[in-house]
Coordinates of C-alpha atoms and ligand atoms in Angstrom, one line a residue:
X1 CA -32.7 4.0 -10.2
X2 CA -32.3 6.7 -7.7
X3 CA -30.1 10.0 -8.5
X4 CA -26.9 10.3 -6.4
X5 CA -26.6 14.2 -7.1
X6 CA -30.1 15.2 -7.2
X7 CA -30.5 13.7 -3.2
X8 CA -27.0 14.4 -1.9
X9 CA -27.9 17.9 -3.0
X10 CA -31.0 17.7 -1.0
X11 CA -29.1 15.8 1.5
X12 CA -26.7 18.5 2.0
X13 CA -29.0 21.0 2.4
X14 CA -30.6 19.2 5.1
X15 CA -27.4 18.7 7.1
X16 CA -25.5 21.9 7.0
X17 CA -28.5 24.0 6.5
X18 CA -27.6 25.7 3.3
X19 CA -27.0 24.6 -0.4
X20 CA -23.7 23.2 -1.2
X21 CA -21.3 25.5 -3.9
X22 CA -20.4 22.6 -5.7
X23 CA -21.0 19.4 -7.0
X24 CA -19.2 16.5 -9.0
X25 CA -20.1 13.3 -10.3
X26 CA -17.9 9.9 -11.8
X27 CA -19.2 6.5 -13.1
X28 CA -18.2 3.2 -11.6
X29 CA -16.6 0.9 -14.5
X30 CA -17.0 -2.7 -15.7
X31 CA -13.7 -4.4 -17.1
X32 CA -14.4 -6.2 -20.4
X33 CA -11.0 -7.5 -20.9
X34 CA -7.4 -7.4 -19.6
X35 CA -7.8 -8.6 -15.7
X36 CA -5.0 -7.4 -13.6
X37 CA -3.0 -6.0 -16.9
X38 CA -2.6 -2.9 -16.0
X39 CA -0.2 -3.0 -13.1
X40 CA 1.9 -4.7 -15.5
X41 CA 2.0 -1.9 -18.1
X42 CA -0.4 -4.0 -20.7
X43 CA -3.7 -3.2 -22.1
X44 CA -7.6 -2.7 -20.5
X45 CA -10.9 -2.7 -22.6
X46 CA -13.7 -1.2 -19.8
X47 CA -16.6 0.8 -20.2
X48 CA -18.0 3.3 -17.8
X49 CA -21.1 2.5 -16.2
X50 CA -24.6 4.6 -16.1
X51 CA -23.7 4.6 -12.7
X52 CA -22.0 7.1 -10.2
X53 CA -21.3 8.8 -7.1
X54 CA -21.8 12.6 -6.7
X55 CA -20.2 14.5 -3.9
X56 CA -21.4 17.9 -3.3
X57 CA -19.7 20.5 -0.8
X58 CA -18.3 24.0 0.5
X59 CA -15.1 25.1 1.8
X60 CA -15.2 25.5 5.3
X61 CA -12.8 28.2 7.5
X62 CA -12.5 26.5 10.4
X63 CA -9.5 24.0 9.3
X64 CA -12.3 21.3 9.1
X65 CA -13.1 18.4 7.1
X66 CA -16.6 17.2 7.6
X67 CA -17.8 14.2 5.3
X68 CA -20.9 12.8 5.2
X69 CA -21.9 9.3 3.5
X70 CA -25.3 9.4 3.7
X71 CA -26.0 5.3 2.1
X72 CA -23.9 3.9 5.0
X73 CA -25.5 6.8 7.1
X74 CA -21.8 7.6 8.8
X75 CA -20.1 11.3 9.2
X76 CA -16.7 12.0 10.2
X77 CA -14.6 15.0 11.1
X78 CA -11.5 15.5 10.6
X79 CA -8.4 18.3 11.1
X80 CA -7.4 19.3 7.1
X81 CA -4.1 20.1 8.6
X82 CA -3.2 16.8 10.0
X83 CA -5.4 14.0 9.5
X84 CA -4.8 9.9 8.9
X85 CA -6.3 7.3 7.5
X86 CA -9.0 6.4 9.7
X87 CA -10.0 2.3 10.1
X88 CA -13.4 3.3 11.8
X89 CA -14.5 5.6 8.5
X90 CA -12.4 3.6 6.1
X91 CA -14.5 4.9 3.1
X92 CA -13.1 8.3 4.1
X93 CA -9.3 7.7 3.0
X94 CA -10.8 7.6 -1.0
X95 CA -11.3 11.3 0.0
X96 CA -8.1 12.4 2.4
X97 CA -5.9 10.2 -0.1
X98 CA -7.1 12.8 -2.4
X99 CA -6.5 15.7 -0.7
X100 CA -3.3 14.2 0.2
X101 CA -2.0 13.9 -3.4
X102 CA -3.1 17.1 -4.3
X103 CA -1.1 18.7 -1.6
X104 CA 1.5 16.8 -3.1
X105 CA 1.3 18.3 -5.9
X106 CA 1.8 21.6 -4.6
X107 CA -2.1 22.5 -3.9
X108 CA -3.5 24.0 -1.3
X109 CA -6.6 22.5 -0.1
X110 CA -8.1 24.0 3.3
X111 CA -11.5 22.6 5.2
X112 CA -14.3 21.4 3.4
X113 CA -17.3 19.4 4.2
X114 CA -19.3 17.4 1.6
X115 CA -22.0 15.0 1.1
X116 CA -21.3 11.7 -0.7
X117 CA -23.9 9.5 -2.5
X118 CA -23.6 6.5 -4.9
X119 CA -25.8 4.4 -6.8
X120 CA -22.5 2.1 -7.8
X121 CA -22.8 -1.6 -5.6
X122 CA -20.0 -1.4 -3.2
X123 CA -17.6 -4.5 -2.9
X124 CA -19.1 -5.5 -6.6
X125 CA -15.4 -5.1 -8.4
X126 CA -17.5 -2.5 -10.4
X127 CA -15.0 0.5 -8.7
X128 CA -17.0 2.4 -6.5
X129 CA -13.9 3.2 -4.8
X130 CA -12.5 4.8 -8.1
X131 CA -15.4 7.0 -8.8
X132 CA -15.2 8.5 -4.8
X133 CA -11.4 9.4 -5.3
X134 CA -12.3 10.7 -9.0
X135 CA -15.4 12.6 -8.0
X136 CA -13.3 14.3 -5.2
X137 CA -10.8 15.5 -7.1
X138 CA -13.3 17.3 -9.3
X139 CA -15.1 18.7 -6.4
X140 CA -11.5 19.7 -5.1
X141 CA -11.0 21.4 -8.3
X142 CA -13.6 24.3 -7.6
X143 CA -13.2 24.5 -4.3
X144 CA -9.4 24.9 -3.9
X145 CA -8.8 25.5 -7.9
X146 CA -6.1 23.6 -9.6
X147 CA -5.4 22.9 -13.1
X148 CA -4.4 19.8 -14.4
X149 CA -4.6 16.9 -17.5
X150 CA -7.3 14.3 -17.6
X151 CA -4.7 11.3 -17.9
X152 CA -2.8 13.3 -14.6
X153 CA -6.2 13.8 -12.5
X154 CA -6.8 10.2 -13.3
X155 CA -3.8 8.9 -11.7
X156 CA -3.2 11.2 -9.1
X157 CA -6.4 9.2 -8.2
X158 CA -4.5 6.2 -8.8
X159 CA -1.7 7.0 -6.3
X160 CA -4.3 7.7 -3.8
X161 CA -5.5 4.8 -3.4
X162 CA -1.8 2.8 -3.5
X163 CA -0.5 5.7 -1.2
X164 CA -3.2 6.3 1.0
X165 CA -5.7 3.0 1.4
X166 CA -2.3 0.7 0.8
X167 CA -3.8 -1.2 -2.1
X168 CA -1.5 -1.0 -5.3
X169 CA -4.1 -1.2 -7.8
X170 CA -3.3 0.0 -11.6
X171 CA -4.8 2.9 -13.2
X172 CA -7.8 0.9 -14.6
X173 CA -10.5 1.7 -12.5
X174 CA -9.4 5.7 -12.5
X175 CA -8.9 5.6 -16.0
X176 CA -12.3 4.2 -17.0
X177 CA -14.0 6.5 -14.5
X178 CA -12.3 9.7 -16.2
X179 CA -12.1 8.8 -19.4
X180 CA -15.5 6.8 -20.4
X181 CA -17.6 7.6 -23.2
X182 CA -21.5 6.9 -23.5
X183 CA -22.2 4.3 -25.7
X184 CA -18.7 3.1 -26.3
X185 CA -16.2 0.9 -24.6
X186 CA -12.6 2.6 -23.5
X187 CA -8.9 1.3 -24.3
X188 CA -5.7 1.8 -22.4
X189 CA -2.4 0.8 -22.9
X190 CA -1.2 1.6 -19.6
X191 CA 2.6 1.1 -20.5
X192 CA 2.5 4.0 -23.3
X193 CA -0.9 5.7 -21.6
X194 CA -2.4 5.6 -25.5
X195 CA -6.0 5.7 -25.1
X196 CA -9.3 6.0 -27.5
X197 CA -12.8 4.4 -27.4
X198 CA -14.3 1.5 -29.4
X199 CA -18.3 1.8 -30.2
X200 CA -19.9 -1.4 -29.5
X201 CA -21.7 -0.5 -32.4
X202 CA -25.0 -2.8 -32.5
X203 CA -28.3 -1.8 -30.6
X204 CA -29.1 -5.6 -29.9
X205 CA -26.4 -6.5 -27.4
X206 CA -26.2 -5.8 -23.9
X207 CA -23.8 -6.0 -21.2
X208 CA -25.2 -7.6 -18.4
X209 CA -23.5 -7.3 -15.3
X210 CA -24.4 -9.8 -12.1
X211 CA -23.4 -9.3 -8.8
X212 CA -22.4 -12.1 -6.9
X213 CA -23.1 -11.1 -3.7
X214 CA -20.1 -12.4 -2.4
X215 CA -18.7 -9.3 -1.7
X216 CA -14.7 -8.8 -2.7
X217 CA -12.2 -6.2 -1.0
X218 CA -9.1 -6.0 -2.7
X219 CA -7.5 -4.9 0.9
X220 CA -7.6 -8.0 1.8
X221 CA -3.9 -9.0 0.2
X222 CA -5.0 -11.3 -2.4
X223 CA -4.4 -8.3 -4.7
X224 CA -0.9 -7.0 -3.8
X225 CA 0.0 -10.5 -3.7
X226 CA -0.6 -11.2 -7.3
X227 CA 1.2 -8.2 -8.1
X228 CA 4.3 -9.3 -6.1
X229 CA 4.0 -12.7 -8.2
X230 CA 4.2 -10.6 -11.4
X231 CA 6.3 -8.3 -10.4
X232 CA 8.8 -11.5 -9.6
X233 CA 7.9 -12.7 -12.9
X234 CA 9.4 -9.7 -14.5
X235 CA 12.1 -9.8 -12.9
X236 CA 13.3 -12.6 -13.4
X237 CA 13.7 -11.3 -17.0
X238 CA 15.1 -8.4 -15.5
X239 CA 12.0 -6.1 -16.4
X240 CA 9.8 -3.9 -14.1
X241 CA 6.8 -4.7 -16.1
X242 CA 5.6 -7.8 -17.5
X243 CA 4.7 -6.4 -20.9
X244 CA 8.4 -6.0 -21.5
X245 CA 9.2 -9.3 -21.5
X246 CA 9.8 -10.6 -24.6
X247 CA 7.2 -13.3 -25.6
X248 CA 9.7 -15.3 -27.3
X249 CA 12.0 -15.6 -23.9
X250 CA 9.7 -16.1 -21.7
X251 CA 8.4 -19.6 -24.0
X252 CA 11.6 -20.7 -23.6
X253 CA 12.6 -19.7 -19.8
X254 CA 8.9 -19.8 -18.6
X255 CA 10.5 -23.5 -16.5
X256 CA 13.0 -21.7 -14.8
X257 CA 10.2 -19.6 -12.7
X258 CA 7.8 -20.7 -9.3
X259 CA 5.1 -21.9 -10.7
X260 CA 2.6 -19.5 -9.1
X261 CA 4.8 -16.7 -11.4
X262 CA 4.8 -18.6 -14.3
X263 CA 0.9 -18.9 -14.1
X264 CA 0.2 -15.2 -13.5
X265 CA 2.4 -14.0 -15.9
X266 CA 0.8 -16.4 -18.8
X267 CA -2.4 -14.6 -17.7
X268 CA -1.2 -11.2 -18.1
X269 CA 0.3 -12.3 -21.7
X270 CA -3.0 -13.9 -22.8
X271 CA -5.1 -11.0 -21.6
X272 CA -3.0 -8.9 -23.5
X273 CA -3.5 -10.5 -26.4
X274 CA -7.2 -11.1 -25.5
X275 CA -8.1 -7.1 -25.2
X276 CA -6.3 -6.7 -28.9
X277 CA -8.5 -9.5 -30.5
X278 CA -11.6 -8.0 -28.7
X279 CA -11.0 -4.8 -30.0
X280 CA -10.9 -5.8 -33.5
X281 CA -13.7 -8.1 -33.1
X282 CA -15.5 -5.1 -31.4
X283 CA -14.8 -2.9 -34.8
X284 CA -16.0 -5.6 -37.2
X285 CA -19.1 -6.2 -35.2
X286 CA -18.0 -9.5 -34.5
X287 CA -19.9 -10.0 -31.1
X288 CA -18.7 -14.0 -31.0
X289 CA -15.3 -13.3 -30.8
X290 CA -16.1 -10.3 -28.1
X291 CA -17.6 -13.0 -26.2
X292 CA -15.2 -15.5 -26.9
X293 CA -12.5 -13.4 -25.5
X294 CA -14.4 -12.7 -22.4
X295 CA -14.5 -16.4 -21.7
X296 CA -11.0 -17.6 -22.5
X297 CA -10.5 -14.9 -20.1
X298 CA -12.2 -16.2 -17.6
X299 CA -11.2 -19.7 -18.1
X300 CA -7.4 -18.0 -17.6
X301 CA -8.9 -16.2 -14.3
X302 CA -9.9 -19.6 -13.2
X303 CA -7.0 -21.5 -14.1
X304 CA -4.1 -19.2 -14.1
X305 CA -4.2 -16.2 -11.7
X306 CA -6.7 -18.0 -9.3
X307 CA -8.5 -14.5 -8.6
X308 CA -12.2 -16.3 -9.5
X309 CA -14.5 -18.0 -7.0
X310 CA -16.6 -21.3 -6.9
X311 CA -19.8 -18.4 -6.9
X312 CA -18.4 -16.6 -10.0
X313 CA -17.5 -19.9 -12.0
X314 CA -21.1 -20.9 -11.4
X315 CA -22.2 -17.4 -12.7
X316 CA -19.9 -17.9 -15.4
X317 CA -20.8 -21.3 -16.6
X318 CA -24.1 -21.1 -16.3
X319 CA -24.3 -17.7 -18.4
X320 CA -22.4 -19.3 -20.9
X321 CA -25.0 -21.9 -21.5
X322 CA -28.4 -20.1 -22.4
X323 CA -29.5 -18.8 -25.4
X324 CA -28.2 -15.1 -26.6
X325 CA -25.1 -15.4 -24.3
X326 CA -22.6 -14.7 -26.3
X327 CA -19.5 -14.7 -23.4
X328 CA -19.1 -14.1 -19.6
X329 CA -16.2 -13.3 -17.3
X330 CA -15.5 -11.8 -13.9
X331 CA -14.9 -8.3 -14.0
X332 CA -12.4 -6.3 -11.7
X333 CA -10.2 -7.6 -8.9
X334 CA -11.8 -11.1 -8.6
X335 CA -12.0 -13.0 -5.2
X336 CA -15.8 -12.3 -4.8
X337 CA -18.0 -9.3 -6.9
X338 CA -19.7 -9.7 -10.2
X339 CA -19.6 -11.5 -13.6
X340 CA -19.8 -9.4 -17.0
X341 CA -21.8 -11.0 -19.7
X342 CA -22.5 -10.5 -23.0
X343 CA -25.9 -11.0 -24.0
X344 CA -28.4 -10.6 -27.0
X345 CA -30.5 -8.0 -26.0
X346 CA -33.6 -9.8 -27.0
X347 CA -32.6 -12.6 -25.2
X348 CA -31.9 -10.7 -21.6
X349 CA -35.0 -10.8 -20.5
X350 CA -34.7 -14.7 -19.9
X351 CA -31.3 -14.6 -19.2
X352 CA -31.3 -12.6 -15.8
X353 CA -34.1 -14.9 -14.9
X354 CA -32.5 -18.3 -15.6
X355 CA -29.3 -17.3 -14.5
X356 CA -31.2 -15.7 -11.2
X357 CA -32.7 -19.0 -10.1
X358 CA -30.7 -21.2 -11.0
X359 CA -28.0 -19.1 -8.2
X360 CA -30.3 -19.2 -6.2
X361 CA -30.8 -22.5 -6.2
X362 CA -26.9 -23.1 -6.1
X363 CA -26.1 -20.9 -3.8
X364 CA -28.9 -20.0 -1.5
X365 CA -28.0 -15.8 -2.4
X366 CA -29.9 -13.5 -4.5
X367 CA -27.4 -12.1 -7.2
X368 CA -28.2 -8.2 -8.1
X369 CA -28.7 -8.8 -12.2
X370 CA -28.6 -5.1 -14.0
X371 CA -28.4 -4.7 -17.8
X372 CA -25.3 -1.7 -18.2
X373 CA -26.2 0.8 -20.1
X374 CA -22.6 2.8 -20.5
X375 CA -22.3 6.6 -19.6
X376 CA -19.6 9.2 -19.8
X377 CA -16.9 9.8 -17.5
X378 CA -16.7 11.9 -14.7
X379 CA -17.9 15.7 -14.7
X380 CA -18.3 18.2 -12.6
X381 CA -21.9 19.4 -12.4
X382 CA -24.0 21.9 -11.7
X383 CA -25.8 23.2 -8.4
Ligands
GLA401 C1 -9.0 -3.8 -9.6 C2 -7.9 -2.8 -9.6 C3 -7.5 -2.5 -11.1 C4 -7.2 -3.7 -11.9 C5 -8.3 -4.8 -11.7 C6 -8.0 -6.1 -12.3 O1 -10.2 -3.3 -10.2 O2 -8.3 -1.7 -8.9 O3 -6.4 -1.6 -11.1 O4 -5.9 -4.2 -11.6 O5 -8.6 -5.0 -10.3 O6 -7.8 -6.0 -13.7

């Protein structure tokens, strides 16, 4: 697997003909459990991939931004003082919608320029967009020094990407990609902002992650429209977030809402409940009911909140049936990216290959099959 930092370091060197000052790095993140909770103040279970993006820079004096994204080989320019989002170098806002919160916050950030690199597959729902806007922020932090909380950094991140790229995503992906742990999976309750880890605790299972290959971009609407339909959901109840609701109610009202509302929000309350049976089943070793969660949560994707696709149900059902597969789901928005499995490591050998063919043979794509081994969050590192 190549090394983001080590090259963009190189990279940088290359391009603006001395070293860069400073360097950062963030993980991507795969969701184990709780799809499309944490907009509605419940509860996530992700862990934070072995995999990241590093952004290594200077400050610059001439009221310049210069960014370079050296795996889509683009470079843009922009005036620190007054710049927008750009539709040409999308991938830039992760970075101005940065900047932008952090001047928001009082901080003054000047001209910079900085090389960006990432070994996290883009459009997989693994949150390559979360570990930009998380990595910036730490190389921020030594360029134009600020002081801040972890839990703030991560969603002043958060408000970046619902301010600045206009998707209103929760604090999930920005969470995971600050707060992960090596080895272990991560826990939020995103209503109360509690948070602590959970050690998978067995050498002999493995997350498997497969990438569709049917790329997913949560600015396409899909995204903010399922929020609107739990947001609606909520209020009908008069509550801003779903996780207020009281369970008891809403069994007893649930026929006075749309149907489309009716069907997110039993979603939401079954993923809730889903995250808090896979953590205790992740404490007592108990790797079938971890895997049975992830399924029931993907049969709720597929029924319920409608965010799966024909590719990923394939994925999904097909994982499910060979030996050492112990559950599967879609991870992230939905609508397209990758499937999350949970697989006896002695046993995942044959499964990427099965599962490999026999998409293939569905499908006519190649899916990108990776076993996950989970790192720490984000960091800022050295040059
Ligand atoms: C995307 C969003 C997250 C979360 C997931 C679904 O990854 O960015 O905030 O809502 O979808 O759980």
């Amino acid at each position: 697997m190549s090394d983001p930092l080590k090259s963009s370091l190189i990279d940088y060197q290359k391009r603006f003909g001395a070293p860069a000052s400073a360097a950062a790095e963030a993980p991507g993140r795969v969701e184990i459990l709780g799809n499309h909770t944490d907009y509605n103040g419940g509860l996530v279970l992700a862990a934070a991939l072995d995999r990241v993006t590093a952004i290594v820079g200077s400050r610059r004096d001439d009221g310049k931004i210069v960014l370079v994204a050296t795996d889509l080989k683009d470079e843009a320019t922009f005036d620190a003082a007054s710049f927008q989002a750009d539709k040409v170098h999308s991938w830039a806002s992760y970075v101005l919608g940065v900047v932008d919160q952090l001047r928001k916050l009082g901080v003054t950030i000047g001209g910079f320029q900085a090389v960006i690199e990432s070994n996290v597959p883009v459009g997989a729902g693994l949150s390559s967009s979360a570990a930009l806007e998380v990595s910036t922020a730490l190389l921020l932090k030594q360029l134009y020094p600020y002081e801040i909380e972890k839990m703030e950094l991560a969603k002043l991140c958060q408000r970046a990407e619902n301010q600045f790229v206009g998707v209103s995503s929760g604090l999930l992906d920005q969470f995971s990609s600050t707060f992960g742990a090596k080895n272990s999976l991560v826990f939020l309750d995103c209503r109360s902002f509690d948070h602590g880890t959970v050690s998978l605790g067995q050498a002999d299972v493995s997350l498997v992650i497969c990438n569709s290959m049917a790329s997913h971009s949560l600015t396409s609407g899909h995204y903010n429209e399922r929020r609107a339909e739990c947001e609606e959901a909520g209020a009908h109840f008069g509550k801003k977030l779903l996780r207020d609701v009281d369970p008891t109610e809403f069994e007893r009202r649930k026929g006075e809402l749309s149907e489309n509302a009716r069907k997110r929000a039993e979603h939401v309350f079954g993923e809730n409940q889903r995250v808090r049976d896979g953590i205790g089943a992740a404490k007592a070793s108990d790797l079938s009911g971890l895997g049975a969660a992830m399924s029931g949560s993907h049969e709720s994707s597929r029924t319920l909140f409608e965010n799966s696709t024909l590719e990923l149900d394939f994925l999904v059902a097909t994982a499910q049936s060979l030996p050492g597969c112990y559950g599967a789901r879609l991870t992230g928005g939905g609508w397209g990216g990758a499937t999350v499995n949970l697989v006896r490591t002695d046993a995942v050998d044959e499964f990427r290959t099965e599962l490999s063919v026999r998409y293939k043979q569905h499908t006519g794509k190649t899916p990108d099959i990776f076993v996950c081994a989970i790192g720490d969050g984000a960091h800022i590192a050295s040059v």
